[in-house]
């Protein structure tokens, strides 16, 4: 598991989660690591996280876990997320997991969820947005959207690769164990390298 190399004391991290529900159990320990390293973590959730129960856990379970880990209330509406811009509350925003749906909307300037509003607010302030993609069509229709974001200013990617190239050849998933290292590099204006990895060897 990746660990914090820097002191996060005094840094406010917006941690946004979207509806790749199978990835939620994997990312919770990293949210806890940010907190343990001294960061103030503000949880931001998509409508899917707020309303959908799956075999990976109920909506209520994930909401309660996020509150327990961060000590903060969830930002779960566009109205609540909008002030993140003028207040400059966030030093960095992480979207992990970041679904193909969120990826495509972000690439095309669509702001119809709390997570996308938080991203817009953070980019408005020229602060880093870190994406940990988890999408079944990353090498399909969403490839064009990922390409747009790869060259966008202040957007960084957690290194990613194909998680199941023989069964799901278009699927791309980030290496969540590199999430914190990616954020530390992003705060210095750098993309963690290598960005393209053989994810299926890690899975």
mmCIF file of C-alpha atoms in Angstrom:
data_model
loop_
_atom_site.group_PDB
_atom_site.id
_atom_site.type_symbol
_atom_site.label_atom_id
_atom_site.label_comp_id
_atom_site.label_asym_id
_atom_site.label_seq_id
_atom_site.Cartn_x
_atom_site.Cartn_y
_atom_site.Cartn_z
ATOM 1 C CA UNK A 1 0.000 0.000 0.000
ATOM 2 C CA UNK A 2 1.310 3.453 -0.923
ATOM 3 C CA UNK A 3 2.143 5.688 2.026
ATOM 4 C CA UNK A 4 2.453 9.450 2.465
ATOM 5 C CA UNK A 5 6.000 10.680 1.970
ATOM 6 C CA UNK A 6 5.146 14.293 2.811
ATOM 7 C CA UNK A 7 3.532 15.976 5.792
ATOM 8 C CA UNK A 8 -0.079 16.772 4.901
ATOM 9 C CA UNK A 9 -0.644 18.930 7.980
ATOM 10 C CA UNK A 10 -2.591 22.057 7.029
ATOM 11 C CA UNK A 11 -3.581 20.757 3.592
ATOM 12 C CA UNK A 12 -7.246 20.320 2.712
ATOM 13 C CA UNK A 13 -7.968 17.428 0.375
ATOM 14 C CA UNK A 14 -11.280 17.142 -1.400
ATOM 15 C CA UNK A 15 -11.874 13.419 -1.807
ATOM 16 C CA UNK A 16 -14.599 12.698 -4.338
ATOM 17 C CA UNK A 17 -16.123 9.294 -5.024
ATOM 18 C CA UNK A 18 -18.205 8.294 -8.021
ATOM 19 C CA UNK A 19 -20.175 5.148 -8.781
ATOM 20 C CA UNK A 20 -17.552 2.522 -9.458
ATOM 21 C CA UNK A 21 -18.962 0.691 -6.443
ATOM 22 C CA UNK A 22 -16.634 -2.301 -6.751
ATOM 23 C CA UNK A 23 -13.680 0.043 -6.108
ATOM 24 C CA UNK A 24 -15.024 1.636 -2.914
ATOM 25 C CA UNK A 25 -13.577 -0.970 -0.504
ATOM 26 C CA UNK A 26 -10.161 -0.475 -2.110
ATOM 27 C CA UNK A 27 -10.012 3.307 -1.709
ATOM 28 C CA UNK A 28 -11.178 3.690 1.889
ATOM 29 C CA UNK A 29 -7.744 2.876 3.400
ATOM 30 C CA UNK A 30 -6.178 5.659 1.322
ATOM 31 C CA UNK A 31 -8.680 8.206 2.602
ATOM 32 C CA UNK A 32 -7.675 7.123 6.095
ATOM 33 C CA UNK A 33 -3.989 7.526 5.207
ATOM 34 C CA UNK A 34 -4.551 11.146 4.161
ATOM 35 C CA UNK A 35 -6.203 11.800 7.527
ATOM 36 C CA UNK A 36 -3.459 10.024 9.458
ATOM 37 C CA UNK A 37 -0.835 12.095 7.611
ATOM 38 C CA UNK A 38 -2.501 15.264 8.873
ATOM 39 C CA UNK A 39 -4.751 16.283 5.985
ATOM 40 C CA UNK A 40 -8.220 17.702 6.452
ATOM 41 C CA UNK A 41 -10.263 15.512 4.112
ATOM 42 C CA UNK A 42 -13.563 16.819 2.755
ATOM 43 C CA UNK A 43 -15.671 13.957 1.322
ATOM 44 C CA UNK A 44 -17.621 14.700 -1.862
ATOM 45 C CA UNK A 45 -19.958 12.084 -3.310
ATOM 46 C CA UNK A 46 -21.888 11.554 -6.512
ATOM 47 C CA UNK A 47 -25.619 10.959 -6.554
ATOM 48 C CA UNK A 48 -24.907 7.277 -7.220
ATOM 49 C CA UNK A 49 -23.001 6.931 -3.952
ATOM 50 C CA UNK A 50 -25.853 8.662 -2.099
ATOM 51 C CA UNK A 51 -28.657 6.523 -3.503
ATOM 52 C CA UNK A 52 -27.417 3.115 -4.657
ATOM 53 C CA UNK A 53 -27.075 -0.084 -2.646
ATOM 54 C CA UNK A 54 -24.927 -2.806 -4.236
ATOM 55 C CA UNK A 55 -23.379 -6.134 -3.288
ATOM 56 C CA UNK A 56 -20.286 -4.112 -2.284
ATOM 57 C CA UNK A 57 -22.207 -2.244 0.418
ATOM 58 C CA UNK A 58 -25.189 -0.030 1.027
ATOM 59 C CA UNK A 59 -25.273 3.691 0.429
ATOM 60 C CA UNK A 60 -25.768 4.256 4.152
ATOM 61 C CA UNK A 61 -22.707 2.128 4.962
ATOM 62 C CA UNK A 62 -20.402 4.131 2.692
ATOM 63 C CA UNK A 63 -21.797 7.456 3.869
ATOM 64 C CA UNK A 64 -21.233 6.513 7.496
ATOM 65 C CA UNK A 65 -17.725 5.227 6.816
ATOM 66 C CA UNK A 66 -16.743 8.449 5.068
ATOM 67 C CA UNK A 67 -18.016 10.523 7.982
ATOM 68 C CA UNK A 68 -16.222 8.308 10.490
ATOM 69 C CA UNK A 69 -12.880 8.422 8.670
ATOM 70 C CA UNK A 70 -12.814 12.123 7.813
ATOM 71 C CA UNK A 71 -14.761 13.669 10.676
ATOM 72 C CA UNK A 72 -16.495 15.880 8.111
ATOM 73 C CA UNK A 73 -19.993 15.978 6.675
ATOM 74 C CA UNK A 74 -20.434 14.873 3.065
ATOM 75 C CA UNK A 75 -20.828 17.335 0.224
ATOM 76 C CA UNK A 76 -23.604 15.663 -1.734
ATOM 77 C CA UNK A 77 -25.313 18.405 -3.766
ATOM 78 C CA UNK A 78 -24.252 20.837 -6.450
ATOM 79 C CA UNK A 79 -25.385 23.707 -4.219
ATOM 80 C CA UNK A 80 -23.070 22.538 -1.416
ATOM 81 C CA UNK A 81 -20.151 22.033 -3.817
ATOM 82 C CA UNK A 82 -20.358 25.414 -5.555
ATOM 83 C CA UNK A 83 -18.854 27.444 -2.662
ATOM 84 C CA UNK A 84 -15.647 25.384 -2.904
ATOM 85 C CA UNK A 85 -14.653 27.752 -5.704
ATOM 86 C CA UNK A 86 -14.936 31.205 -4.134
ATOM 87 C CA UNK A 87 -13.879 29.926 -0.685
ATOM 88 C CA UNK A 88 -10.749 28.265 -2.136
ATOM 89 C CA UNK A 89 -11.296 25.643 0.544
ATOM 90 C CA UNK A 90 -9.549 22.785 -1.283
ATOM 91 C CA UNK A 91 -5.813 22.622 -1.934
ATOM 92 C CA UNK A 92 -6.267 19.539 -4.123
ATOM 93 C CA UNK A 93 -9.184 17.451 -5.349
ATOM 94 C CA UNK A 94 -9.007 13.689 -5.799
ATOM 95 C CA UNK A 95 -11.675 11.807 -7.751
ATOM 96 C CA UNK A 96 -11.155 8.144 -6.910
ATOM 97 C CA UNK A 97 -12.750 6.114 -8.271
ATOM 98 C CA UNK A 98 -13.514 8.243 -11.324
ATOM 99 C CA UNK A 99 -16.045 6.533 -13.591
ATOM 100 C CA UNK A 100 -16.210 6.770 -17.355
ATOM 101 C CA UNK A 101 -19.373 8.827 -16.979
ATOM 102 C CA UNK A 102 -17.618 11.413 -14.802
ATOM 103 C CA UNK A 103 -14.541 11.357 -17.043
ATOM 104 C CA UNK A 104 -16.590 12.084 -20.160
ATOM 105 C CA UNK A 105 -18.554 14.891 -18.535
ATOM 106 C CA UNK A 106 -15.455 16.535 -17.069
ATOM 107 C CA UNK A 107 -13.762 16.436 -20.483
ATOM 108 C CA UNK A 108 -16.764 18.158 -22.041
ATOM 109 C CA UNK A 109 -17.341 20.800 -19.353
ATOM 110 C CA UNK A 110 -20.604 19.296 -18.087
ATOM 111 C CA UNK A 111 -21.350 20.136 -14.451
ATOM 112 C CA UNK A 112 -24.352 18.119 -13.331
ATOM 113 C CA UNK A 113 -23.167 16.461 -10.115
ATOM 114 C CA UNK A 114 -21.511 17.492 -6.823
ATOM 115 C CA UNK A 115 -18.241 15.855 -7.923
ATOM 116 C CA UNK A 116 -18.143 17.699 -11.243
ATOM 117 C CA UNK A 117 -18.961 20.994 -9.534
ATOM 118 C CA UNK A 118 -16.111 20.373 -7.092
ATOM 119 C CA UNK A 119 -13.773 19.729 -10.034
ATOM 120 C CA UNK A 120 -14.900 22.902 -11.769
ATOM 121 C CA UNK A 121 -14.418 24.858 -8.542
ATOM 122 C CA UNK A 122 -10.904 23.477 -8.011
ATOM 123 C CA UNK A 123 -9.804 24.114 -11.595
ATOM 124 C CA UNK A 124 -11.194 27.636 -11.332
ATOM 125 C CA UNK A 125 -8.594 28.242 -8.630
ATOM 126 C CA UNK A 126 -5.769 26.685 -10.726
ATOM 127 C CA UNK A 127 -5.373 23.897 -8.185
ATOM 128 C CA UNK A 128 -4.722 20.235 -9.023
ATOM 129 C CA UNK A 129 -7.421 17.693 -9.785
ATOM 130 C CA UNK A 130 -6.257 14.070 -9.598
ATOM 131 C CA UNK A 131 -8.235 11.381 -11.430
ATOM 132 C CA UNK A 132 -8.113 7.664 -10.609
ATOM 133 C CA UNK A 133 -10.070 6.238 -13.500
ATOM 134 C CA UNK A 134 -12.140 3.079 -13.366
ATOM 135 C CA UNK A 135 -14.021 2.596 -16.622
ATOM 136 C CA UNK A 136 -15.001 -0.285 -18.887
ATOM 137 C CA UNK A 137 -14.749 1.899 -22.000
ATOM 138 C CA UNK A 138 -11.417 3.647 -21.415
ATOM 139 C CA UNK A 139 -10.090 2.284 -24.709
ATOM 140 C CA UNK A 140 -13.527 2.535 -26.326
ATOM 141 C CA UNK A 141 -15.707 5.617 -26.713
ATOM 142 C CA UNK A 142 -14.157 7.205 -23.629
ATOM 143 C CA UNK A 143 -10.631 7.123 -25.047
ATOM 144 C CA UNK A 144 -11.192 10.501 -26.700
ATOM 145 C CA UNK A 145 -12.302 12.033 -23.393
ATOM 146 C CA UNK A 146 -9.315 10.659 -21.505
ATOM 147 C CA UNK A 147 -7.056 12.095 -24.225
ATOM 148 C CA UNK A 148 -8.628 15.540 -23.758
ATOM 149 C CA UNK A 149 -7.998 15.404 -20.029
ATOM 150 C CA UNK A 150 -4.422 14.180 -20.431
ATOM 151 C CA UNK A 151 -3.472 17.502 -22.021
ATOM 152 C CA UNK A 152 -5.638 19.686 -19.768
ATOM 153 C CA UNK A 153 -3.936 22.059 -17.362
ATOM 154 C CA UNK A 154 -3.975 21.129 -13.658
ATOM 155 C CA UNK A 155 -5.388 17.632 -14.257
ATOM 156 C CA UNK A 156 -3.287 14.625 -13.256
ATOM 157 C CA UNK A 157 -3.843 10.876 -13.532
ATOM 158 C CA UNK A 158 -3.114 8.121 -11.086
ATOM 159 C CA UNK A 159 -1.138 5.628 -13.237
ATOM 160 C CA UNK A 160 -3.530 3.265 -14.970
ATOM 161 C CA UNK A 161 -3.680 0.266 -17.265
ATOM 162 C CA UNK A 162 -5.834 -2.551 -18.526
ATOM 163 C CA UNK A 163 -7.179 -4.569 -15.606
ATOM 164 C CA UNK A 164 -8.493 -7.505 -17.662
ATOM 165 C CA UNK A 165 -7.233 -7.170 -21.265
ATOM 166 C CA UNK A 166 -8.428 -10.556 -22.491
ATOM 167 C CA UNK A 167 -11.971 -10.439 -21.113
ATOM 168 C CA UNK A 168 -12.523 -6.638 -21.079
ATOM 169 C CA UNK A 169 -10.023 -5.190 -23.587
ATOM 170 C CA UNK A 170 -11.419 -1.632 -23.335
ATOM 171 C CA UNK A 171 -11.356 -1.488 -19.533
ATOM 172 C CA UNK A 172 -8.882 0.798 -17.729
ATOM 173 C CA UNK A 173 -8.354 1.007 -13.970
ATOM 174 C CA UNK A 174 -5.943 3.115 -11.928
ATOM 175 C CA UNK A 175 -3.369 1.700 -9.514
ATOM 176 C CA UNK A 176 -4.958 2.932 -6.304
ATOM 177 C CA UNK A 177 -1.794 2.176 -4.344
ATOM 178 C CA UNK A 178 -0.176 5.039 -6.293
ATOM 179 C CA UNK A 179 -2.918 7.507 -5.395
ATOM 180 C CA UNK A 180 -1.083 9.342 -2.632
ATOM 181 C CA UNK A 181 2.199 9.517 -4.555
ATOM 182 C CA UNK A 182 0.296 10.973 -7.512
ATOM 183 C CA UNK A 183 -1.220 13.645 -5.289
ATOM 184 C CA UNK A 184 2.152 14.550 -3.813
ATOM 185 C CA UNK A 185 3.576 14.971 -7.328
ATOM 186 C CA UNK A 186 0.505 16.948 -8.458
ATOM 187 C CA UNK A 187 0.977 19.464 -5.656
ATOM 188 C CA UNK A 188 4.389 20.115 -7.215
ATOM 189 C CA UNK A 189 2.857 20.481 -10.672
ATOM 190 C CA UNK A 190 4.178 17.104 -11.851
ATOM 191 C CA UNK A 191 2.570 13.996 -13.324
ATOM 192 C CA UNK A 192 3.714 10.827 -11.572
ATOM 193 C CA UNK A 193 5.527 8.551 -14.022
ATOM 194 C CA UNK A 194 5.216 6.113 -15.590
ATOM 195 C CA UNK A 195 1.564 6.905 -16.135
ATOM 196 C CA UNK A 196 0.715 3.897 -18.314
ATOM 197 C CA UNK A 197 1.270 0.615 -16.473
ATOM 198 C CA UNK A 198 0.388 -3.062 -16.789
ATOM 199 C CA UNK A 199 -2.421 -2.928 -14.250
ATOM 200 C CA UNK A 200 -3.462 -6.557 -14.700
ATOM 201 C CA UNK A 201 -0.153 -7.776 -13.244
ATOM 202 C CA UNK A 202 -0.954 -5.816 -10.081
ATOM 203 C CA UNK A 203 -4.584 -6.867 -9.746
#
